[in-house]
XYZ file of C-alpha atoms in Angstrom:
772
model
C -18.607 31.848 -22.704
C -19.167 33.559 -26.053
C -21.809 34.516 -28.583
C -22.946 30.888 -28.942
C -24.062 30.933 -25.315
C -26.460 33.845 -25.828
C -27.491 33.587 -29.440
C -26.867 30.070 -30.773
C -29.413 30.479 -33.605
C -27.597 33.514 -35.021
C -24.349 31.579 -35.062
C -25.950 28.774 -37.081
C -27.699 31.239 -39.403
C -24.343 32.771 -40.284
C -23.107 29.410 -41.564
C -21.297 28.571 -38.374
C -22.685 25.076 -37.787
C -19.260 23.495 -38.283
C -17.814 26.026 -35.878
C -20.596 25.205 -33.436
C -19.647 21.526 -33.597
C -15.992 22.336 -33.004
C -16.908 24.406 -29.972
C -19.052 21.573 -28.659
C -16.069 19.237 -28.848
C -13.614 21.767 -27.420
C -12.571 22.305 -23.819
C -15.582 24.660 -23.526
C -17.982 21.796 -24.259
C -19.075 21.212 -20.668
C -19.863 24.912 -20.197
C -21.865 24.987 -23.451
C -23.866 21.888 -22.516
C -24.666 23.331 -19.085
C -25.880 26.575 -20.677
C -28.089 24.836 -23.226
C -29.516 22.498 -20.597
C -30.364 25.412 -18.339
C -31.916 27.291 -21.275
C -34.131 24.589 -22.761
C -34.966 22.153 -19.897
C -38.207 22.557 -17.983
C -37.243 20.453 -14.960
C -37.324 21.920 -11.489
C -35.887 19.558 -8.885
C -36.253 19.435 -5.117
C -33.950 17.018 -3.260
C -34.749 16.103 0.321
C -31.915 13.537 0.382
C -28.229 14.606 0.585
C -27.000 11.617 -1.449
C -29.516 12.447 -4.197
C -28.252 16.031 -4.259
C -24.681 14.782 -4.669
C -25.823 12.405 -7.411
C -27.606 15.180 -9.331
C -24.558 17.439 -9.099
C -22.295 14.582 -10.244
C -24.288 14.285 -13.484
C -24.041 18.043 -14.091
C -27.580 18.798 -12.920
C -27.008 21.040 -9.923
C -28.510 23.994 -11.769
C -31.902 22.212 -11.800
C -32.192 22.328 -8.008
C -34.743 24.774 -6.594
C -34.846 23.396 -3.023
C -32.814 21.151 -0.723
C -32.737 19.364 2.643
C -31.265 20.817 5.826
C -28.400 18.274 5.668
C -27.175 19.145 2.168
C -23.578 20.325 2.443
C -21.865 18.914 -0.643
C -20.733 20.276 -3.015
C -19.565 22.900 -0.535
C -20.540 25.842 -2.708
C -22.415 29.054 -2.003
C -25.154 28.429 -4.565
C -26.189 25.220 -2.809
C -26.200 26.848 0.591
C -28.402 29.678 -0.726
C -31.199 27.348 -1.911
C -34.468 27.205 0.108
C -34.409 24.534 2.844
C -37.484 22.315 3.030
C -36.673 19.872 5.863
C -35.722 20.134 9.529
C -34.513 17.782 12.242
C -36.752 17.133 15.278
C -33.988 15.598 17.421
C -30.962 17.275 18.999
C -27.465 15.904 19.488
C -25.628 15.803 22.780
C -24.375 12.224 23.033
C -24.842 9.085 20.968
C -26.859 7.435 23.753
C -29.203 10.451 24.037
C -29.838 10.502 20.266
C -30.574 6.775 20.272
C -33.115 7.256 23.089
C -34.881 10.076 21.223
C -34.991 8.124 17.982
C -36.306 4.969 19.654
C -39.029 6.953 21.426
C -40.171 8.691 18.232
C -40.278 5.443 16.240
C -42.248 3.634 18.945
C -44.823 6.436 18.916
C -45.057 6.471 15.116
C -43.653 9.997 14.848
C -41.372 11.306 12.107
C -37.866 12.402 12.973
C -37.941 15.193 10.392
C -40.224 18.034 9.370
C -41.183 19.029 5.822
C -42.211 22.569 4.840
C -45.143 21.632 2.618
C -46.175 25.205 1.898
C -42.710 26.069 0.627
C -42.685 22.903 -1.441
C -45.960 23.873 -3.143
C -44.661 27.390 -3.731
C -41.469 26.104 -5.406
C -43.522 23.914 -7.758
C -40.944 21.204 -8.552
C -41.456 18.750 -11.380
C -39.235 16.123 -9.676
C -38.719 15.329 -5.993
C -35.765 13.121 -5.033
C -36.187 11.146 -1.802
C -35.687 7.661 -0.279
C -37.408 4.844 1.543
C -34.418 2.899 2.828
C -34.096 4.418 6.318
C -36.553 6.639 8.188
C -33.818 7.537 10.671
C -31.408 8.933 8.070
C -33.759 11.254 6.137
C -37.417 12.184 5.813
C -39.639 9.209 5.016
C -41.232 8.527 1.634
C -44.822 8.594 2.937
C -44.519 12.181 4.142
C -43.108 13.292 0.794
C -45.819 11.498 -1.196
C -48.570 13.088 0.886
C -47.140 16.529 0.179
C -46.822 15.775 -3.535
C -50.532 14.927 -3.746
C -51.382 18.509 -2.717
C -49.610 19.911 -5.764
C -51.098 20.505 -9.189
C -49.583 19.269 -11.357
C -48.262 16.534 -9.110
C -44.470 16.140 -9.362
C -42.690 12.861 -10.056
C -41.445 11.383 -6.771
C -38.219 9.441 -7.369
C -37.330 7.192 -4.435
C -33.736 5.914 -4.271
C -33.242 2.739 -2.226
C -29.861 1.153 -3.000
C -28.652 -1.960 -1.198
C -25.205 -2.150 -2.805
C -22.751 -0.295 -4.977
C -24.337 -1.493 -8.220
C -27.660 -0.043 -7.065
C -26.010 3.299 -6.309
C -24.703 3.554 -9.865
C -28.043 2.417 -11.258
C -29.707 5.189 -9.240
C -27.497 7.715 -11.031
C -29.027 6.592 -14.328
C -32.503 6.778 -12.745
C -31.915 10.367 -11.617
C -30.506 11.262 -15.026
C -33.527 9.775 -16.806
C -35.952 11.624 -14.509
C -34.229 14.970 -15.057
C -33.394 14.755 -18.768
C -29.694 14.120 -18.129
C -29.445 10.434 -18.971
C -26.401 10.790 -21.237
C -24.542 12.839 -18.633
C -25.445 10.199 -16.037
C -24.080 7.390 -18.203
C -20.818 9.270 -18.677
C -20.514 9.853 -14.918
C -21.151 6.175 -14.224
C -18.458 5.165 -16.720
C -15.933 7.382 -14.938
C -16.845 5.927 -11.556
C -16.684 2.370 -12.892
C -13.164 3.028 -14.185
C -12.096 4.182 -10.708
C -13.760 1.162 -9.112
C -11.913 -1.156 -11.474
C -8.565 0.494 -10.687
C -9.208 0.251 -6.951
C -10.236 -3.413 -6.959
C -7.300 -4.341 -9.198
C -4.951 -2.538 -6.810
C -6.456 -4.473 -3.903
C -6.130 -7.838 -5.641
C -2.562 -7.161 -6.687
C -1.498 -6.007 -3.219
C -3.147 -9.061 -1.660
C -1.455 -11.415 -4.117
C 1.962 -9.891 -3.490
C 1.511 -10.198 0.274
C 0.415 -13.828 -0.057
C 3.371 -14.747 -2.246
C 5.747 -13.024 0.136
C 4.479 -14.917 3.178
C 3.844 -18.247 1.399
C 0.389 -18.369 2.968
C -3.133 -18.145 1.576
C -4.263 -14.538 0.977
C -5.080 -12.873 4.290
C -8.241 -10.778 4.396
C -8.149 -8.482 7.438
C -11.198 -8.679 9.684
C -12.755 -5.236 9.863
C -15.316 -3.992 12.392
C -17.152 -0.987 10.966
C -18.923 0.907 13.751
C -21.760 3.073 12.436
C -23.061 4.143 15.843
C -21.263 3.938 19.197
C -24.016 3.714 21.827
C -25.426 1.147 21.370
C -22.955 -0.367 18.941
C -24.332 -0.514 15.407
C -22.266 -2.175 12.681
C -22.162 -1.032 9.065
C -24.714 -2.405 6.632
C -25.919 -2.366 3.020
C -23.039 -1.204 0.783
C -20.427 -0.724 3.526
C -19.502 -4.426 4.040
C -19.444 -4.740 0.250
C -16.895 -1.918 -0.050
C -14.752 -3.599 2.621
C -14.935 -6.902 0.728
C -14.019 -5.270 -2.589
C -11.033 -3.611 -0.890
C -9.721 -6.989 0.302
C -11.157 -7.256 3.813
C -13.961 -9.089 5.599
C -16.757 -7.710 7.766
C -17.785 -10.759 9.818
C -20.298 -8.913 12.025
C -22.487 -8.236 8.966
C -21.104 -10.140 5.962
C -21.870 -9.385 2.342
C -24.628 -11.082 0.378
C -24.763 -12.823 -2.970
C -22.776 -11.367 -5.841
C -24.374 -9.412 -8.670
C -23.392 -9.229 -12.306
C -21.121 -6.398 -13.325
C -17.440 -5.781 -13.864
C -16.980 -3.714 -10.734
C -19.093 -5.763 -8.313
C -17.392 -8.549 -6.400
C -20.106 -9.163 -3.824
C -23.586 -7.914 -3.126
C -24.651 -5.614 -0.337
C -25.218 -6.821 3.213
C -28.209 -6.479 5.508
C -29.208 -3.266 7.233
C -27.119 -1.796 10.016
C -28.096 -3.336 13.359
C -26.946 -3.266 16.995
C -24.522 -5.918 18.265
C -23.695 -6.828 21.864
C -20.265 -5.816 23.096
C -19.297 -9.445 23.634
C -20.009 -10.168 19.960
C -17.655 -7.384 18.869
C -14.960 -8.648 21.246
C -15.422 -12.240 20.057
C -14.973 -11.182 16.414
C -11.412 -10.064 17.286
C -11.108 -7.495 14.471
C -7.722 -6.717 12.957
C -8.882 -3.187 12.301
C -11.736 -0.939 13.471
C -13.291 1.839 11.402
C -15.339 4.302 13.421
C -17.651 6.364 11.177
C -20.948 7.237 12.924
C -23.906 8.324 10.832
C -24.611 12.064 10.906
C -21.566 13.052 13.001
C -18.714 15.332 12.033
C -15.134 14.099 12.290
C -14.637 16.012 15.559
C -17.831 14.595 17.085
C -16.829 11.103 15.983
C -13.414 11.480 17.594
C -14.970 12.541 20.911
C -17.317 9.522 20.859
C -14.458 7.143 19.989
C -12.310 8.469 22.811
C -15.161 7.959 25.273
C -15.053 4.244 24.474
C -11.555 4.143 25.976
C -13.197 4.268 29.417
C -14.405 0.684 28.945
C -12.157 -2.266 29.763
C -13.559 -4.336 26.891
C -12.442 -1.644 24.447
C -8.908 -1.566 25.839
C -8.650 -5.346 25.489
C -9.377 -5.326 21.744
C -6.303 -6.302 19.752
C -6.949 -3.592 17.161
C -7.095 -0.937 19.880
C -3.816 -2.100 21.422
C -2.142 -2.092 18.000
C -3.316 1.408 17.123
C -5.537 0.100 14.317
C -8.571 2.273 15.041
C -9.422 4.773 12.308
C -12.035 7.520 12.473
C -13.567 8.586 9.173
C -16.210 11.100 8.184
C -19.038 8.628 7.819
C -21.579 11.325 7.020
C -19.569 12.299 3.922
C -18.195 9.037 2.607
C -19.981 5.962 3.966
C -23.513 6.776 5.127
C -24.672 8.558 1.961
C -25.155 6.172 -0.989
C -23.803 8.522 -3.637
C -20.753 9.015 -5.866
C -18.400 9.508 -2.925
C -18.747 5.828 -2.026
C -16.044 5.351 -4.651
C -13.787 7.652 -2.615
C -14.562 5.419 0.368
C -13.568 2.319 -1.631
C -10.259 3.889 -2.669
C -9.557 4.867 0.935
C -10.302 1.336 2.138
C -7.841 -0.117 -0.384
C -5.239 2.372 0.828
C -6.001 1.575 4.468
C -5.932 -2.217 4.142
C -2.868 -2.462 1.898
C -0.723 0.673 1.904
C -1.257 2.637 5.094
C 1.585 2.794 7.595
C 1.497 5.284 10.427
C 4.086 8.002 9.998
C 5.277 6.695 6.635
C 5.885 9.155 3.807
C 3.909 8.359 0.698
C 6.545 9.418 -1.816
C 5.773 10.184 -5.425
C 2.478 8.490 -6.183
C 0.575 8.077 -9.423
C -2.930 9.509 -9.158
C -5.650 6.936 -8.568
C -3.453 3.991 -7.566
C -4.847 3.931 -3.987
C -1.434 4.257 -2.337
C -2.541 7.580 -0.859
C -5.969 8.585 0.482
C -8.322 10.237 -2.029
C -7.944 13.997 -2.287
C -9.678 15.698 0.625
C -10.364 12.446 2.519
C -9.573 13.332 6.127
C -9.335 10.651 8.795
C -7.849 10.164 12.241
C -5.834 7.236 13.557
C -6.097 6.731 17.305
C -2.899 6.097 19.208
C -2.230 2.556 20.346
C -3.641 1.838 23.779
C -1.306 0.889 26.614
C -0.851 -2.901 26.828
C -3.065 -4.510 29.496
C -1.519 -4.671 32.934
C -1.368 -8.453 32.789
C 0.750 -8.334 29.669
C 3.116 -5.800 31.194
C 3.540 -7.926 34.295
C 4.258 -10.974 32.190
C 7.142 -9.072 30.619
C 8.166 -7.705 34.014
C 8.440 -4.240 32.473
C 5.920 -2.081 34.268
C 5.264 1.194 32.449
C 8.509 3.046 33.104
C 10.740 4.071 30.216
C 14.111 3.123 31.702
C 13.396 -0.586 31.249
C 14.002 -1.544 34.888
C 11.101 -3.968 34.463
C 12.981 -5.658 31.647
C 15.963 -6.026 33.940
C 13.667 -7.668 36.519
C 12.608 -10.137 33.855
C 16.249 -10.897 33.116
C 16.898 -11.410 36.831
C 14.153 -14.024 36.957
C 15.680 -15.706 33.896
C 19.078 -15.808 35.648
C 17.470 -17.406 38.720
C 15.688 -19.950 36.571
C 18.919 -20.791 34.755
C 20.832 -21.229 38.030
C 18.010 -23.379 39.403
C 18.186 -25.635 36.367
C 21.948 -25.988 36.736
C 21.633 -26.840 40.462
C 18.992 -29.477 39.739
C 21.297 -31.106 37.221
C 24.199 -31.067 39.670
C 21.953 -32.559 42.384
C 20.851 -35.348 40.105
C 24.432 -36.168 39.315
C 25.464 -36.198 43.008
C 22.577 -38.476 43.858
C 23.892 -40.936 41.310
C 27.225 -40.686 43.117
C 29.356 -40.726 40.002
C 32.131 -38.209 39.418
C 31.716 -38.622 35.685
C 28.042 -37.814 35.914
C 28.798 -34.750 38.029
C 31.287 -33.504 35.480
C 28.783 -34.030 32.685
C 26.091 -32.187 34.626
C 28.417 -29.242 35.195
C 29.247 -29.192 31.493
C 25.536 -29.198 30.663
C 24.943 -26.350 33.108
C 27.755 -24.377 31.482
C 26.196 -25.067 28.079
C 22.831 -23.779 29.331
C 24.491 -20.577 30.501
C 26.310 -20.138 27.207
C 23.126 -20.708 25.224
C 20.958 -18.387 27.299
C 23.489 -15.615 27.835
C 22.199 -13.790 24.732
C 18.586 -13.978 25.823
C 18.492 -11.098 28.347
C 19.136 -8.301 25.832
C 17.099 -10.108 23.160
C 14.039 -10.240 25.394
C 14.661 -6.690 26.595
C 14.790 -5.576 22.966
C 11.594 -7.429 22.042
C 9.793 -6.007 25.055
C 10.902 -2.482 24.171
C 9.700 -2.880 20.576
C 6.352 -4.208 21.828
C 6.032 -1.124 24.039
C 6.861 1.219 21.142
C 10.220 2.338 22.580
C 13.154 3.450 20.450
C 15.798 2.393 23.016
C 16.228 -0.088 25.842
C 18.698 -0.584 28.658
C 21.042 -3.536 28.234
C 20.533 -5.635 31.401
C 24.196 -6.752 31.392
C 26.063 -3.513 30.663
C 23.513 -0.823 31.522
C 24.105 0.851 28.154
C 21.135 2.255 26.247
C 20.753 0.508 22.878
C 18.713 1.475 19.818
C 15.941 -0.972 18.912
C 15.376 -2.307 15.421
C 12.341 -0.003 15.207
C 14.617 3.010 15.694
C 16.853 1.909 12.811
C 13.864 1.295 10.559
C 12.596 4.774 11.349
C 15.991 6.183 10.264
C 15.685 4.305 6.987
C 19.328 3.342 6.393
C 22.417 1.822 8.019
C 24.377 4.418 10.011
C 27.683 2.481 9.769
C 28.185 2.160 13.536
C 27.858 -1.631 13.684
C 24.611 -1.438 15.689
C 23.436 -4.574 17.438
C 19.920 -4.639 15.903
C 20.715 -3.217 12.469
C 18.006 -4.449 10.045
C 20.143 -3.464 7.027
C 22.811 -6.161 7.353
C 25.434 -3.569 8.434
C 25.329 -2.234 4.883
C 27.411 0.859 5.657
C 29.984 -1.149 7.646
C 33.092 -2.529 5.931
C 32.384 -5.892 4.372
C 34.732 -7.901 6.545
C 33.249 -6.464 9.744
C 29.570 -7.111 9.001
C 27.761 -9.428 11.417
C 24.070 -8.512 11.179
C 21.870 -10.812 9.129
C 19.078 -9.944 6.719
C 15.901 -11.799 7.630
C 13.273 -9.963 5.552
C 12.995 -8.084 2.240
C 15.111 -4.977 2.822
C 15.869 -1.925 0.706
C 19.525 -0.877 1.015
C 19.947 2.712 -0.099
C 23.281 3.704 -1.636
C 24.588 7.292 -1.824
C 24.902 8.497 -5.420
C 27.630 11.091 -4.887
C 29.177 10.755 -8.319
C 25.935 11.736 -9.998
C 25.195 14.401 -7.401
C 28.277 16.248 -8.664
C 27.222 15.653 -12.246
C 23.697 17.054 -11.818
C 24.049 19.651 -9.053
C 26.167 22.747 -8.648
C 25.984 22.510 -4.855
C 28.213 20.514 -2.582
C 25.314 18.414 -1.312
C 25.236 14.701 -2.012
C 21.550 14.729 -2.928
C 20.653 14.510 -6.601
C 18.764 17.588 -7.749
C 17.771 16.306 -11.183
C 14.206 15.215 -11.895
C 13.566 11.502 -11.583
C 10.839 9.530 -13.359
C 7.827 8.356 -11.316
C 8.470 4.730 -12.364
C 11.285 2.576 -11.044
C 13.059 0.178 -13.399
C 14.397 -2.941 -11.672
C 17.264 -5.241 -12.672
C 17.241 -8.787 -11.299
C 20.826 -8.799 -10.077
C 23.174 -11.775 -9.737
C 26.434 -9.862 -9.523
C 27.862 -11.472 -12.671
C 28.885 -10.325 -16.151
C 25.471 -10.559 -17.804
C 23.735 -8.801 -14.899
C 26.114 -5.874 -15.290
C 25.636 -5.675 -19.059
C 21.844 -5.716 -18.628
C 22.161 -2.890 -16.089
C 24.455 -0.986 -18.441
C 21.920 -1.310 -21.286
C 19.125 0.002 -19.048
C 21.315 2.828 -17.743
C 22.197 3.902 -21.284
C 18.575 3.861 -22.450
C 17.545 6.167 -19.598
C 20.584 8.428 -20.063
C 20.042 8.861 -23.793
C 16.241 8.845 -23.627
C 16.170 11.843 -21.280
C 18.859 13.900 -23.068
C 21.206 13.484 -20.093
C 18.803 15.444 -17.833
C 17.762 12.664 -15.446
C 19.884 10.785 -12.933
C 19.558 7.211 -14.274
C 20.566 5.656 -10.967
C 17.656 7.437 -9.302
C 15.312 5.565 -11.633
C 16.910 2.114 -11.184
C 17.046 -0.421 -8.378
C 18.701 -3.819 -8.204
C 16.870 -6.832 -6.782
C 18.567 -9.996 -5.615
C 17.303 -13.186 -4.020
C 19.538 -15.213 -1.691
C 19.430 -18.344 0.427
C 18.310 -17.329 3.922
C 20.201 -20.229 5.512
C 23.619 -19.629 3.917
C 23.489 -15.999 2.842
C 24.633 -17.039 -0.645
C 22.999 -16.699 -4.025
C 21.263 -19.796 -5.392
C 23.476 -21.975 -7.588
C 22.355 -24.437 -10.259
C 22.428 -28.149 -9.550
C 24.817 -29.335 -6.849
C 27.276 -26.461 -7.383
C 28.148 -24.603 -4.218
C 27.584 -20.903 -4.700
C 30.618 -18.657 -4.505
C 28.755 -15.352 -4.354
C 27.214 -14.065 -1.148
C 24.659 -11.343 -0.570
C 27.450 -9.321 1.059
C 29.359 -9.395 -2.224
C 26.325 -7.912 -3.945
C 25.989 -5.254 -1.238
C 29.554 -4.150 -2.013
C 28.787 -4.085 -5.738
C 25.683 -1.908 -5.271
C 27.627 0.524 -3.088
C 30.372 0.780 -5.679
C 27.898 1.438 -8.487
C 25.839 3.814 -6.362
C 22.457 2.160 -6.898
C 19.788 1.010 -4.432
C 19.595 -2.728 -3.747
C 16.561 -4.733 -2.607
C 17.659 -7.990 -0.972
C 15.122 -10.778 -0.428
C 15.815 -13.954 1.590
C 14.440 -17.220 0.177
C 13.638 -20.258 2.316
C 14.038 -22.906 -0.383
C 15.213 -23.201 -3.972
C 11.944 -24.169 -5.688
C 10.584 -22.207 -8.637
C 7.545 -21.077 -6.649
C 9.754 -19.877 -3.788
C 11.850 -17.890 -6.261
C 8.751 -16.260 -7.757
C 7.354 -15.431 -4.329
C 10.651 -13.898 -3.274
C 10.981 -11.710 -6.379
C 7.353 -10.554 -6.279
C 7.665 -9.857 -2.559
C 10.752 -7.745 -3.181
C 9.067 -5.813 -5.983
C 6.064 -5.114 -3.793
C 8.328 -3.921 -0.988
C 10.178 -1.661 -3.423
C 6.942 -0.028 -4.510
C 5.876 0.492 -0.910
C 9.160 1.982 0.311
C 9.947 4.171 -2.701
C 6.408 5.272 -3.514
C 7.064 4.427 -7.170
C 5.531 1.785 -9.383
C 7.833 -0.817 -10.894
C 8.268 -0.065 -14.587
C 10.569 -2.319 -16.556
C 11.760 -5.573 -14.976
C 15.121 -6.300 -16.615
C 16.607 -9.803 -16.768
C 19.955 -10.871 -18.184
C 19.081 -13.985 -20.239
C 21.146 -13.940 -23.425
C 21.458 -17.409 -25.012
C 19.171 -18.159 -27.980
C 19.272 -21.897 -27.275
C 17.723 -21.306 -23.825
C 14.488 -19.914 -25.258
C 12.320 -22.198 -23.107
C 13.948 -20.855 -19.943
C 13.541 -17.260 -21.068
C 9.866 -17.781 -21.919
C 9.284 -19.468 -18.559
C 10.811 -16.519 -16.712
C 8.805 -14.063 -18.800
C 5.536 -15.891 -18.051
C 6.497 -16.101 -14.381
C 6.655 -12.334 -13.959
C 3.958 -11.371 -16.432
C 1.595 -13.551 -14.404
C 2.438 -11.442 -11.357
C 1.620 -8.213 -13.208
C 5.106 -7.057 -14.194
C 6.730 -6.402 -17.589
C 10.006 -8.325 -18.041
C 12.569 -7.198 -20.620
C 15.653 -9.008 -21.941
C 18.060 -6.405 -23.398
C 20.852 -8.953 -23.994
C 18.725 -11.489 -25.819
C 20.251 -12.386 -29.154
C 23.408 -10.302 -28.691
C 26.566 -12.169 -29.786
C 29.044 -13.335 -27.171
C 31.706 -11.338 -28.970
C 30.240 -8.199 -27.400
C 30.616 -9.728 -23.940
C 34.242 -10.578 -24.753
C 34.822 -6.949 -25.798
C 33.533 -5.876 -22.396
C 35.868 -8.321 -20.627
C 38.819 -6.957 -22.615
C 37.804 -3.354 -21.928
C 38.291 -3.756 -18.191
C 42.037 -3.513 -18.709
C 41.692 -0.353 -20.833
C 42.269 3.077 -19.258
C 39.180 4.958 -18.070
C 37.719 7.064 -20.862
C 36.727 10.755 -20.485
C 33.102 9.760 -21.077
C 33.082 7.614 -17.938
C 34.571 10.415 -15.896
C 31.847 12.808 -17.054
C 29.150 10.551 -15.662
C 27.872 9.123 -18.945
C 28.263 5.474 -17.937
C 28.289 3.177 -14.921
C 31.162 2.651 -12.545
C 33.291 -0.126 -14.037
C 34.376 -3.294 -12.226
C 38.099 -3.853 -11.888
C 37.951 -7.568 -12.659
C 35.680 -10.593 -13.086
C 36.285 -13.651 -10.875
C 35.150 -17.230 -11.416
C 33.427 -17.677 -8.052
C 32.111 -21.244 -8.370
C 32.672 -24.271 -10.614
C 30.418 -27.264 -11.169
C 31.723 -30.790 -10.761
C 32.254 -31.585 -14.431
C 34.771 -33.562 -16.550
C 35.180 -30.480 -18.739
C 36.350 -28.256 -15.889
C 38.905 -28.332 -13.136
C 37.794 -26.951 -9.817
C 41.228 -25.326 -9.528
C 40.048 -22.464 -11.738
C 37.751 -21.311 -8.941
C 38.972 -17.894 -7.836
C 40.731 -17.245 -11.150
C 40.164 -14.058 -13.082
C 37.989 -14.283 -16.180
C 40.274 -12.509 -18.642
C 40.846 -12.967 -22.348
C 43.124 -15.973 -21.845
C 40.662 -17.730 -19.515
C 37.865 -16.920 -21.962
C 39.853 -18.687 -24.700
C 40.552 -21.742 -22.529
C 36.910 -22.107 -21.534
C 35.808 -21.855 -25.149
C 38.258 -24.553 -26.196
C 36.909 -26.829 -23.467
C 33.354 -26.350 -24.793
C 32.242 -24.467 -21.674
C 29.910 -21.464 -21.708
C 32.261 -18.597 -20.893
C 29.862 -16.650 -18.662
C 28.125 -19.575 -16.971
C 24.714 -19.372 -18.612
C 24.617 -23.202 -18.850
C 25.286 -23.641 -15.133
C 28.890 -24.826 -15.423
C 30.369 -21.906 -13.489
C 29.507 -18.656 -11.732
C 31.194 -15.286 -12.173
C 31.371 -12.358 -9.770
C 32.298 -8.733 -10.408
C 34.774 -6.974 -8.170
C 35.098 -3.174 -7.935
């Protein structure tokens, strides 16, 4: 606010036109434009439609409003609440069924559900009235508004907004802007919303692609049931199924229509909301249910959703049993076709791809859909108890001491003994001692094979029931489930039976747990905690970047040098103020069957995933390990992309640089293939060693025997390996397999060079492994 707001002509007369232009472009520009618009526009606007009110405010036209509807509550500001109210509701709310009965009765009798204060409307004298003709149940009907407008002189322009999909909603913003003299502001608002829509749909496509690559299956689109009214059941219509489709889901009860042109539109809107029989909802078997009744608050919606729990058909829904029922404020975000539909789209992307009950979101970049939009409140209903039939099939009952599980194990023991007796009986009937002996051996084998099943089934039953512990049917001890360990987030080092972290904190030789899924192994960074913090705590207190740089880690010489180059760039680029290890993670892919890293050709790998776990612990950096089912190129890509996606989900950080250790100029085709592989998945690969002479690698090998420098002790470089071992050797005339296990020192480097062998194994003739 300044003199240009009150006397713009005087400012220009004093030769201040250039200054006026600078002010217009400054951070005060929006305030100046609002003042000029209010000063020189002649429009007076009445909105009898809440979504139209939100649209007008979104294009910076709220000051034009002179009257509103009784349902206008956004923006939640005092000036809006103080405006004259022209409409009223003729129905009352007690329950959803009662409202439906009142509405049906009024419609059958040709009565309106809303009142309009015509006298007040004439007194206000608007030049524009914003209304709709899409639903006579949601707001006052167009016919009533047009009749009132005919009584006025001059007659105002009646602008009816009737969108069927998201593209129509944005087009309506331009229509409102054109009708109120704010077309340029409307175009700018639409551009901002389109940018958000593009970010949301890209996030959905990327998350879906990562999930598909990880599971080696076609992209899965969750089936969503959107309930817009609970009694009777109405499913979402118009733009709502379209939003679900754009977010990566399907709405089979009312699917989307034909696509429309436009960057942000994937599919067209669906038909109107309509009632569906309960059996049709049950038959659709939704993966997820969104409960967002029209015109209800979040608290009212929750009460209506909980009342559905009284019905058996509701309890039998898979989504209900899995705790996948979400209550949203439909009145704010889904039922009003206005700008906040984009908030609804962003929330749907979050819900379908990133939501996990009780999971911390971490440090998230604004607008990436990995957290709900600001102010978007929703409720997740607790998982329903499993049906009684399912509990009986497990033999668990509903108690928490797992005596039911023990009953199940007792039945398994009886079945096993019965099988053994039948085999013995068959042998005796044949009358042969040899056959009897064989039958007894088979019975013993059955017992040995099935002896592990009691606690395995007890564990699985406990996890299915949401329990953190179960009672071992053999020993009576209480044992933590895998879910309990996942909730902790790291290996405790106690050699737990169901450790999902491969016994990471247990000594290498004592590890027995396997890694069956992409898993993030978190390493303590105590050395850098002392470097960056004056306290005795092991937590790093330095700031860490929001992005996470990832090194594809093979545990060999070139992997370490690539990590060292990345570490140095972060250390020097942040003036030694950021913990580099907090901004880096290693990612390795291994053979799920053997637990070893892939090896080229027929060479048997000499490096296991456990070796790499020890390396990561020694360095003090987090390690993402990803099992791979086969050694094909596509399997490798799926595994790496799956691991990167899991990293982003668990750390709450986007992957920044993806660092690879390719270094030979004559392997350009391989490097370009790897670059294209990851760029196609949306990541940015870097090759810090590319083109560097091998003499630098030899210097590193020689330096391992040098005493530790003061710089390393101060925390300015990585922990150094103590030696490099040749872990595997290909069957080749140039090499003797006897060098396997030898140390790669300067003498071995010389011998390999004389034999014409690549010293670090880039040509697939050998593998190296670092030891710390």
